[in-house]
PDB file of C-alpha atoms in Angstrom:
ATOM      1  CA  MET A  23     142.768  44.926  83.985  1.00 49.00           C
ATOM      2  CA  TRP A  24     140.874  45.956  87.305  1.00 54.00           C
ATOM      3  CA  LEU A  25     142.306  43.328  89.541  1.00 50.00           C
ATOM      4  CA  PHE A  26     145.862  44.250  88.144  1.00 49.00           C
ATOM      5  CA  TRP A  27     145.006  47.810  89.141  1.00 52.00           C
ATOM      6  CA  LEU A  28     143.757  46.727  92.789  1.00 53.00           C
ATOM      7  CA  PHE A  29     146.947  44.690  93.830  1.00 52.00           C
ATOM      8  CA  ARG A  30     149.755  46.769  91.835  1.00 50.00           C
ATOM      9  CA  ARG A  31     152.013  47.865  94.632  1.00 48.00           C
ATOM     10  CA  ARG A  32     152.435  51.738  94.067  1.00 48.00           C
ATOM     11  CA  CYS A  33     155.137  52.380  96.410  1.00 44.00           C
ATOM     12  CA  ILE A  34     154.618  56.343  97.743  1.00 43.00           C
ATOM     13  CA  LYS A  35     158.313  57.788  98.593  1.00 42.00           C
ATOM     14  CA  VAL A  36     156.999  60.934 100.851  1.00 43.00           C
ATOM     15  CA  ASN A  37     154.281  59.686 102.867  1.00 47.00           C
ATOM     16  CA  THR A  38     153.220  60.590 106.532  1.00 50.00           C
ATOM     17  CA  MET A  39     149.982  58.279 107.065  1.00 58.00           C
ATOM     18  CA  HIS A  40     150.018  55.784 104.121  1.00 66.00           C
ATOM     19  CA  ASP A  41     147.924  52.783 105.093  1.00 74.00           C
ATOM     20  CA  MET A  42     147.923  49.559 102.763  1.00 82.00           C
ATOM     21  CA  VAL A  43     144.986  48.111 104.198  1.00 84.00           C
ATOM     22  CA  LEU A  44     142.986  51.396 103.550  1.00 83.00           C
ATOM     23  CA  GLU A  45     144.007  52.127  99.860  1.00 82.00           C
ATOM     24  CA  VAL A  46     143.445  47.951  99.227  1.00 87.00           C
ATOM     25  CA  VAL A  47     139.668  48.268 100.867  1.00 88.00           C
ATOM     26  CA  ASN A  48     139.307  51.448  99.176  1.00 87.00           C
ATOM     27  CA  ARG A  49     139.987  50.096  95.598  1.00 87.00           C
ATOM     28  CA  LEU A  50     138.064  47.169  96.187  1.00 90.00           C
ATOM     29  CA  LEU A  51     135.007  49.031  97.453  1.00 90.00           C
ATOM     30  CA  LEU A  52     134.797  52.358  95.910  1.00 91.00           C
ATOM     31  CA  PRO A  53     133.844  51.389  92.433  1.00 93.00           C
ATOM     32  CA  PHE A  54     130.883  49.565  93.820  1.00 94.00           C
ATOM     33  CA  ILE A  55     129.824  52.380  96.387  1.00 93.00           C
ATOM     34  CA  GLN A  56     130.100  54.695  93.603  1.00 93.00           C
ATOM     35  CA  LEU A  57     127.971  52.494  91.143  1.00 95.00           C
ATOM     36  CA  PHE A  58     125.370  52.279  93.820  1.00 93.00           C
ATOM     37  CA  GLY A  59     125.170  55.938  94.445  1.00 93.00           C
ATOM     38  CA  MET A  60     124.351  56.476  90.991  1.00 93.00           C
ATOM     39  CA  TYR A  61     121.597  53.661  90.687  1.00 93.00           C
ATOM     40  CA  ILE A  62     119.997  55.828  93.519  1.00 93.00           C
ATOM     41  CA  LEU A  63     120.109  58.984  91.573  1.00 92.00           C
ATOM     42  CA  PHE A  64     119.372  57.743  88.414  1.00 92.00           C
ATOM     43  CA  HIS A  65     116.257  55.640  89.854  1.00 91.00           C
ATOM     44  CA  GLY A  66     115.090  58.252  92.300  1.00 88.00           C
ATOM     45  CA  HIS A  67     111.592  59.032  90.687  1.00 88.00           C
ATOM     46  CA  LEU A  68     111.177  55.064  90.243  1.00 89.00           C
ATOM     47  CA  SER A  69     112.336  53.587  93.700  1.00 89.00           C
ATOM     48  CA  PRO A  70     113.320  54.445  97.063  1.00 88.00           C
ATOM     49  CA  GLY A  71     115.900  56.947  97.061  1.00 84.00           C
ATOM     50  CA  GLY A  72     116.318  60.198  95.390  1.00 86.00           C
ATOM     51  CA  GLY A  73     118.690  63.043  95.411  1.00 89.00           C
ATOM     52  CA  PHE A  74     119.791  63.394  98.835  1.00 92.00           C
ATOM     53  CA  SER A  75     120.153  59.660  99.499  1.00 93.00           C
ATOM     54  CA  GLY A  76     122.626  59.202  96.539  1.00 93.00           C
ATOM     55  CA  GLY A  77     124.085  62.333  96.994  1.00 93.00           C
ATOM     56  CA  ALA A  78     125.000  60.761 100.489  1.00 93.00           C
ATOM     57  CA  VAL A  79     126.027  57.293  99.273  1.00 93.00           C
ATOM     58  CA  ILE A  80     128.264  59.237  96.723  1.00 93.00           C
ATOM     59  CA  GLY A  81     129.510  61.717  99.324  1.00 92.00           C
ATOM     60  CA  ALA A  82     130.350  59.193 101.708  1.00 90.00           C
ATOM     61  CA  SER A  83     132.664  57.434  99.076  1.00 91.00           C
ATOM     62  CA  LEU A  84     134.292  60.407  98.088  1.00 89.00           C
ATOM     63  CA  ILE A  85     135.119  60.870 101.919  1.00 88.00           C
ATOM     64  CA  LEU A  86     136.776  57.468 101.874  1.00 87.00           C
ATOM     65  CA  TYR A  87     138.706  58.505  98.752  1.00 86.00           C
ATOM     66  CA  SER A  88     140.098  61.625 100.190  1.00 83.00           C
ATOM     67  CA  LEU A  89     140.731  60.140 103.282  1.00 79.00           C
ATOM     68  CA  THR A  90     143.050  57.515 101.800  1.00 79.00           C
ATOM     69  CA  PHE A  91     144.557  59.476  98.913  1.00 74.00           C
ATOM     70  CA  ARG A  92     144.778  62.706 100.984  1.00 66.00           C
ATOM     71  CA  PHE A  93     148.763  62.165 101.356  1.00 59.00           C
ATOM     72  CA  ALA A  94     149.649  60.001  98.929  1.00 56.00           C
ATOM     73  CA  ARG A  95     148.863  61.664  95.536  1.00 55.00           C
ATOM     74  CA  ILE A  96     148.948  65.225  94.994  1.00 56.00           C
ATOM     75  CA  LYS A  97     147.464  65.185  91.337  1.00 61.00           C
ATOM     76  CA  HIS A  98     144.547  62.706  92.230  1.00 65.00           C
ATOM     77  CA  ARG A  99     143.540  64.633  95.308  1.00 71.00           C
ATOM     78  CA  ILE A 100     140.093  66.549  95.404  1.00 78.00           C
ATOM     79  CA  ASP A 101     140.872  70.003  97.040  1.00 80.00           C
ATOM     80  CA  HIS A 102     138.214  72.150  98.650  1.00 84.00           C
ATOM     81  CA  ASP A 103     137.793  74.353  95.825  1.00 86.00           C
ATOM     82  CA  THR A 104     136.437  71.061  93.418  1.00 88.00           C
ATOM     83  CA  SER A 105     133.889  70.416  96.110  1.00 89.00           C
ATOM     84  CA  VAL A 106     132.521  73.694  96.664  1.00 91.00           C
ATOM     85  CA  PHE A 107     132.221  74.582  93.178  1.00 93.00           C
ATOM     86  CA  PHE A 108     130.043  71.323  92.686  1.00 92.00           C
ATOM     87  CA  GLU A 109     127.902  72.247  95.667  1.00 92.00           C
ATOM     88  CA  ALA A 110     127.163  75.666  94.032  1.00 93.00           C
ATOM     89  CA  ALA A 111     126.585  74.325  90.739  1.00 94.00           C
ATOM     90  CA  GLY A 112     123.983  72.011  91.972  1.00 94.00           C
ATOM     91  CA  ALA A 113     121.939  74.873  93.773  1.00 94.00           C
ATOM     92  CA  LEU A 114     122.486  76.828  90.452  1.00 95.00           C
ATOM     93  CA  ILE A 115     121.524  74.058  88.210  1.00 94.00           C
ATOM     94  CA  TYR A 116     118.436  73.267  90.250  1.00 93.00           C
ATOM     95  CA  VAL A 117     117.459  77.115  90.208  1.00 93.00           C
ATOM     96  CA  ALA A 118     117.949  77.005  86.522  1.00 93.00           C
ATOM     97  CA  VAL A 119     115.408  74.268  85.852  1.00 92.00           C
ATOM     98  CA  GLY A 120     112.851  76.130  87.774  1.00 90.00           C
ATOM     99  CA  PHE A 121     113.203  79.207  85.657  1.00 91.00           C
ATOM    100  CA  VAL A 122     112.826  77.059  82.551  1.00 90.00           C
ATOM    101  CA  GLY A 123     109.108  76.763  83.348  1.00 87.00           C
ATOM    102  CA  LEU A 124     108.892  80.660  84.498  1.00 89.00           C
ATOM    103  CA  PHE A 125     110.232  81.385  80.746  1.00 89.00           C
ATOM    104  CA  PHE A 126     107.577  79.363  78.793  1.00 88.00           C
ATOM    105  CA  GLY A 127     104.838  81.135  81.121  1.00 87.00           C
ATOM    106  CA  TYR A 128     104.073  78.835  83.582  1.00 88.00           C
ATOM    107  CA  ASN A 129     104.734  78.626  87.392  1.00 88.00           C
ATOM    108  CA  PHE A 130     108.117  78.066  89.189  1.00 89.00           C
ATOM    109  CA  LEU A 131     109.278  74.564  88.801  1.00 85.00           C
ATOM    110  CA  THR A 132     106.642  73.569  86.176  1.00 85.00           C
ATOM    111  CA  ASN A 133     107.123  70.175  84.904  1.00 84.00           C
ATOM    112  CA  ARG A 134     103.871  69.556  82.907  1.00 84.00           C
ATOM    113  CA  GLY A 135     103.832  71.048  79.336  1.00 81.00           C
ATOM    114  CA  VAL A 136     107.353  72.491  79.508  1.00 82.00           C
ATOM    115  CA  PHE A 137     109.368  69.088  79.458  1.00 83.00           C
ATOM    116  CA  PRO A 138     108.546  65.909  77.614  1.00 83.00           C
ATOM    117  CA  LEU A 139     107.166  63.093  79.636  1.00 84.00           C
ATOM    118  CA  GLY A 140     107.945  59.865  78.535  1.00 80.00           C
ATOM    119  CA  VAL A 141     105.885  56.671  79.298  1.00 83.00           C
ATOM    120  CA  PRO A 142     105.602  56.031  83.103  1.00 82.00           C
ATOM    121  CA  GLY A 143     107.551  53.350  84.438  1.00 81.00           C
ATOM    122  CA  GLN A 144     110.615  53.889  82.680  1.00 83.00           C
ATOM    123  CA  LEU A 145     113.694  55.753  83.001  1.00 83.00           C
ATOM    124  CA  TRP A 146     113.104  58.607  80.842  1.00 83.00           C
ATOM    125  CA  SER A 147     109.754  59.454  82.366  1.00 84.00           C
ATOM    126  CA  SER A 148     109.894  62.117  84.605  1.00 82.00           C
ATOM    127  CA  GLY A 149     110.726  65.266  83.034  1.00 82.00           C
ATOM    128  CA  MET A 150     112.762  67.645  84.847  1.00 87.00           C
ATOM    129  CA  ILE A 151     112.786  65.159  87.765  1.00 89.00           C
ATOM    130  CA  LEU A 152     115.703  63.733  86.771  1.00 90.00           C
ATOM    131  CA  ILE A 153     117.875  66.626  85.949  1.00 91.00           C
ATOM    132  CA  ILE A 154     116.861  68.224  89.678  1.00 92.00           C
ATOM    133  CA  THR A 155     117.969  64.738  91.296  1.00 93.00           C
ATOM    134  CA  LEU A 156     121.430  64.899  89.889  1.00 93.00           C
ATOM    135  CA  ALA A 157     121.851  68.468  90.391  1.00 95.00           C
ATOM    136  CA  LEU A 158     120.877  67.594  94.290  1.00 94.00           C
ATOM    137  CA  GLY A 159     123.206  64.933  94.270  1.00 94.00           C
ATOM    138  CA  ALA A 160     125.700  66.772  93.086  1.00 94.00           C
ATOM    139  CA  LYS A 161     125.061  69.591  95.911  1.00 95.00           C
ATOM    140  CA  VAL A 162     124.565  66.988  98.606  1.00 94.00           C
ATOM    141  CA  SER A 163     128.113  65.164  97.845  1.00 93.00           C
ATOM    142  CA  GLY A 164     129.656  68.477  97.571  1.00 93.00           C
ATOM    143  CA  THR A 165     128.333  69.747 100.697  1.00 92.00           C
ATOM    144  CA  ILE A 166     129.414  66.435 102.637  1.00 91.00           C
ATOM    145  CA  LEU A 167     133.155  66.323 101.217  1.00 90.00           C
ATOM    146  CA  SER A 168     133.324  70.074 101.720  1.00 90.00           C
ATOM    147  CA  LEU A 169     132.162  69.755 105.472  1.00 88.00           C
ATOM    148  CA  PHE A 170     135.054  66.935 106.035  1.00 86.00           C
ATOM    149  CA  GLN A 171     137.715  68.770 104.049  1.00 84.00           C
ATOM    150  CA  GLU A 172     136.511  72.197 106.106  1.00 83.00           C
ATOM    151  CA  LEU A 173     136.860  70.245 109.513  1.00 82.00           C
ATOM    152  CA  LEU A 174     140.174  68.518 108.601  1.00 75.00           C
ATOM    153  CA  GLU A 175     142.282  70.792 106.807  1.00 70.00           C
ATOM    154  CA  GLY A 176     140.897  74.112 107.644  1.00 62.00           C
ATOM    155  CA  GLY A 177     143.135  76.370 110.305  1.00 54.00           C
ATOM    156  CA  SER A 178     145.349  74.895 112.770  1.00 49.00           C
ATOM    157  CA  ASP A 179     144.807  73.102 116.192  1.00 48.00           C
ATOM    158  CA  GLU A 180     145.552  74.459 119.730  1.00 47.00           C
ATOM    159  CA  ARG A 181     149.116  73.175 119.402  1.00 49.00           C
ATOM    160  CA  GLY A 182     149.962  75.184 116.313  1.00 47.00           C
ATOM    161  CA  ASN A 183     149.925  72.054 114.152  1.00 50.00           C
ATOM    162  CA  PRO A 184     148.430  72.851 110.603  1.00 46.00           C
TER     163      PRO A 184
ATOM    164  CA  MET B  13     109.762  35.429 114.474  1.00 87.00           C
ATOM    165  CA  LEU B  14     110.192  38.880 112.930  1.00 88.00           C
ATOM    166  CA  GLN B  15     108.317  40.410 115.791  1.00 91.00           C
ATOM    167  CA  ALA B  16     111.082  38.913 117.865  1.00 94.00           C
ATOM    168  CA  ILE B  17     113.960  40.224 115.637  1.00 93.00           C
ATOM    169  CA  ASN B  18     112.441  43.734 115.643  1.00 93.00           C
ATOM    170  CA  ILE B  19     112.292  43.993 119.789  1.00 95.00           C
ATOM    171  CA  LEU B  20     115.756  42.317 119.812  1.00 95.00           C
ATOM    172  CA  LEU B  21     116.802  45.281 117.388  1.00 95.00           C
ATOM    173  CA  LEU B  22     115.048  47.782 119.676  1.00 95.00           C
ATOM    174  CA  VAL B  23     116.438  46.792 122.719  1.00 96.00           C
ATOM    175  CA  PHE B  24     119.935  46.747 121.328  1.00 95.00           C
ATOM    176  CA  LEU B  25     118.860  50.152 120.122  1.00 94.00           C
ATOM    177  CA  VAL B  26     118.279  50.929 123.815  1.00 95.00           C
ATOM    178  CA  VAL B  27     121.319  49.609 125.099  1.00 95.00           C
ATOM    179  CA  CYS B  28     123.639  51.346 122.589  1.00 94.00           C
ATOM    180  CA  ALA B  29     122.069  55.073 123.276  1.00 94.00           C
ATOM    181  CA  VAL B  30     122.916  54.413 127.137  1.00 95.00           C
ATOM    182  CA  VAL B  31     126.286  52.977 126.471  1.00 94.00           C
ATOM    183  CA  VAL B  32     127.411  55.967 123.822  1.00 92.00           C
ATOM    184  CA  ALA B  33     126.054  58.369 126.942  1.00 91.00           C
ATOM    185  CA  ARG B  34     128.209  56.615 129.390  1.00 92.00           C
ATOM    186  CA  THR B  35     131.364  56.148 127.699  1.00 91.00           C
ATOM    187  CA  LYS B  36     134.431  58.071 128.717  1.00 90.00           C
ATOM    188  CA  ASP B  37     136.450  56.923 125.436  1.00 91.00           C
ATOM    189  CA  LEU B  38     135.147  59.068 122.746  1.00 91.00           C
ATOM    190  CA  LEU B  39     136.583  56.800 120.338  1.00 92.00           C
ATOM    191  CA  SER B  40     134.747  53.803 121.422  1.00 93.00           C
ATOM    192  CA  ALA B  41     131.443  56.198 121.920  1.00 93.00           C
ATOM    193  CA  VAL B  42     132.052  56.964 118.072  1.00 94.00           C
ATOM    194  CA  ILE B  43     132.324  53.381 117.056  1.00 94.00           C
ATOM    195  CA  ILE B  44     129.017  52.234 119.350  1.00 94.00           C
ATOM    196  CA  PHE B  45     127.138  55.445 117.716  1.00 94.00           C
ATOM    197  CA  GLY B  46     127.951  53.607 114.390  1.00 93.00           C
ATOM    198  CA  ALA B  47     126.225  50.625 115.351  1.00 93.00           C
ATOM    199  CA  TYR B  48     123.476  52.473 116.691  1.00 94.00           C
ATOM    200  CA  SER B  49     123.107  53.906 113.373  1.00 94.00           C
ATOM    201  CA  MET B  50     123.069  51.084 111.644  1.00 93.00           C
ATOM    202  CA  VAL B  51     120.863  49.207 113.842  1.00 94.00           C
ATOM    203  CA  MET B  52     118.603  51.985 113.408  1.00 94.00           C
ATOM    204  CA  SER B  53     118.410  51.661 109.464  1.00 94.00           C
ATOM    205  CA  ILE B  54     117.372  48.347 109.842  1.00 94.00           C
ATOM    206  CA  ILE B  55     114.552  49.524 111.903  1.00 94.00           C
ATOM    207  CA  TRP B  56     113.796  52.430 109.296  1.00 94.00           C
ATOM    208  CA  GLN B  57     113.343  49.581 107.017  1.00 93.00           C
ATOM    209  CA  GLN B  58     111.415  47.421 109.096  1.00 93.00           C
ATOM    210  CA  LEU B  59     109.078  50.293 109.368  1.00 93.00           C
ATOM    211  CA  HIS B  60     108.495  50.286 105.455  1.00 93.00           C
ATOM    212  CA  SER B  61     110.734  53.320 104.766  1.00 93.00           C
ATOM    213  CA  PRO B  62     113.674  52.337 102.521  1.00 92.00           C
ATOM    214  CA  ASP B  63     114.243  56.219 101.415  1.00 92.00           C
ATOM    215  CA  ILE B  64     115.154  57.223 105.184  1.00 92.00           C
ATOM    216  CA  ALA B  65     117.185  53.727 105.737  1.00 93.00           C
ATOM    217  CA  ILE B  66     119.186  54.480 102.756  1.00 92.00           C
ATOM    218  CA  THR B  67     119.994  58.014 103.921  1.00 92.00           C
ATOM    219  CA  GLU B  68     120.960  56.774 107.527  1.00 92.00           C
ATOM    220  CA  ALA B  69     123.182  54.104 106.477  1.00 91.00           C
ATOM    221  CA  ALA B  70     125.038  56.681 104.379  1.00 91.00           C
ATOM    222  CA  ILE B  71     124.664  59.809 106.659  1.00 91.00           C
ATOM    223  CA  GLY B  72     124.727  58.234 109.965  1.00 89.00           C
ATOM    224  CA  ALA B  73     127.022  55.247 109.744  1.00 88.00           C
ATOM    225  CA  GLY B  74     129.410  56.627 107.108  1.00 85.00           C
ATOM    226  CA  ALA B  75     129.663  60.497 107.183  1.00 88.00           C
ATOM    227  CA  THR B  76     128.980  60.946 110.522  1.00 91.00           C
ATOM    228  CA  SER B  77     131.196  58.573 112.246  1.00 90.00           C
ATOM    229  CA  LEU B  78     133.922  60.143 109.853  1.00 88.00           C
ATOM    230  CA  LEU B  79     133.054  63.676 111.187  1.00 89.00           C
ATOM    231  CA  PHE B  80     132.992  62.812 114.724  1.00 90.00           C
ATOM    232  CA  LEU B  81     136.694  60.956 114.032  1.00 88.00           C
ATOM    233  CA  ALA B  82     138.135  64.276 112.341  1.00 85.00           C
ATOM    234  CA  ALA B  83     136.681  66.102 115.083  1.00 87.00           C
ATOM    235  CA  ILE B  84     138.661  63.837 118.080  1.00 89.00           C
ATOM    236  CA  SER B  85     141.740  63.896 115.592  1.00 85.00           C
ATOM    237  CA  ARG B  86     141.687  67.668 116.459  1.00 83.00           C
ATOM    238  CA  THR B  87     140.819  67.566 119.850  1.00 85.00           C
ATOM    239  CA  ARG B  88     141.462  64.985 122.901  1.00 85.00           C
ATOM    240  CA  ARG B  89     140.471  61.601 122.752  1.00 84.00           C
ATOM    241  CA  HIS B  90     139.348  60.580 126.292  1.00 83.00           C
ATOM    242  CA  GLU B  91     136.393  62.678 127.931  1.00 78.00           C
ATOM    243  CA  GLU B  92     137.278  64.204 131.778  1.00 74.00           C
TER     244      GLU B  92
END
């Protein structure tokens, strides 16, 4: 099914910068890049990596996606408001998780005593670290994609082209 | 053997850094800078820092090159 979707010819009528090689390579590589990024995010407290690394990998994959399908499909494109929303939501979740410890009478960002700690070495073994890592991943990937969109689409150049 | 590979990587890194500074074509400079970041990520892995290696491979070779390409597409390609 995935291979069928991969090599199906989708003719785009209105295009200015449509590249066949870029689109096929994108369809080949994008699931694996995002799967690796989610692996880094979810194993941030067990193995090397964490919020910034996984968010950077996912952000690079989102840049590749928006570079390919920027002109092709209006329905599937990621606009600037969405990336800014993910960026702000990541920071907000981070602060909200920090205030949970403050609400129960501990310090800011307290982990032990507030969140349930599992067995060490397993995936659910870190309390709030996993939530914070996911929020950081959303923040970093949104920031990278927002930087790229701001640079490529914001304003007009010196010749007046948008 | 491993030390020879490390020395080779470091020499390649120095050559890449010098060539990036001396290239007049900015698109070539961006591509050489991507190769620099990739070799730098392997060196971070050899220095027992896989966290920084993942970040360098994603940011340095992926996102920064694309940001430079976007900046070149908005301005000129050749340095005067």
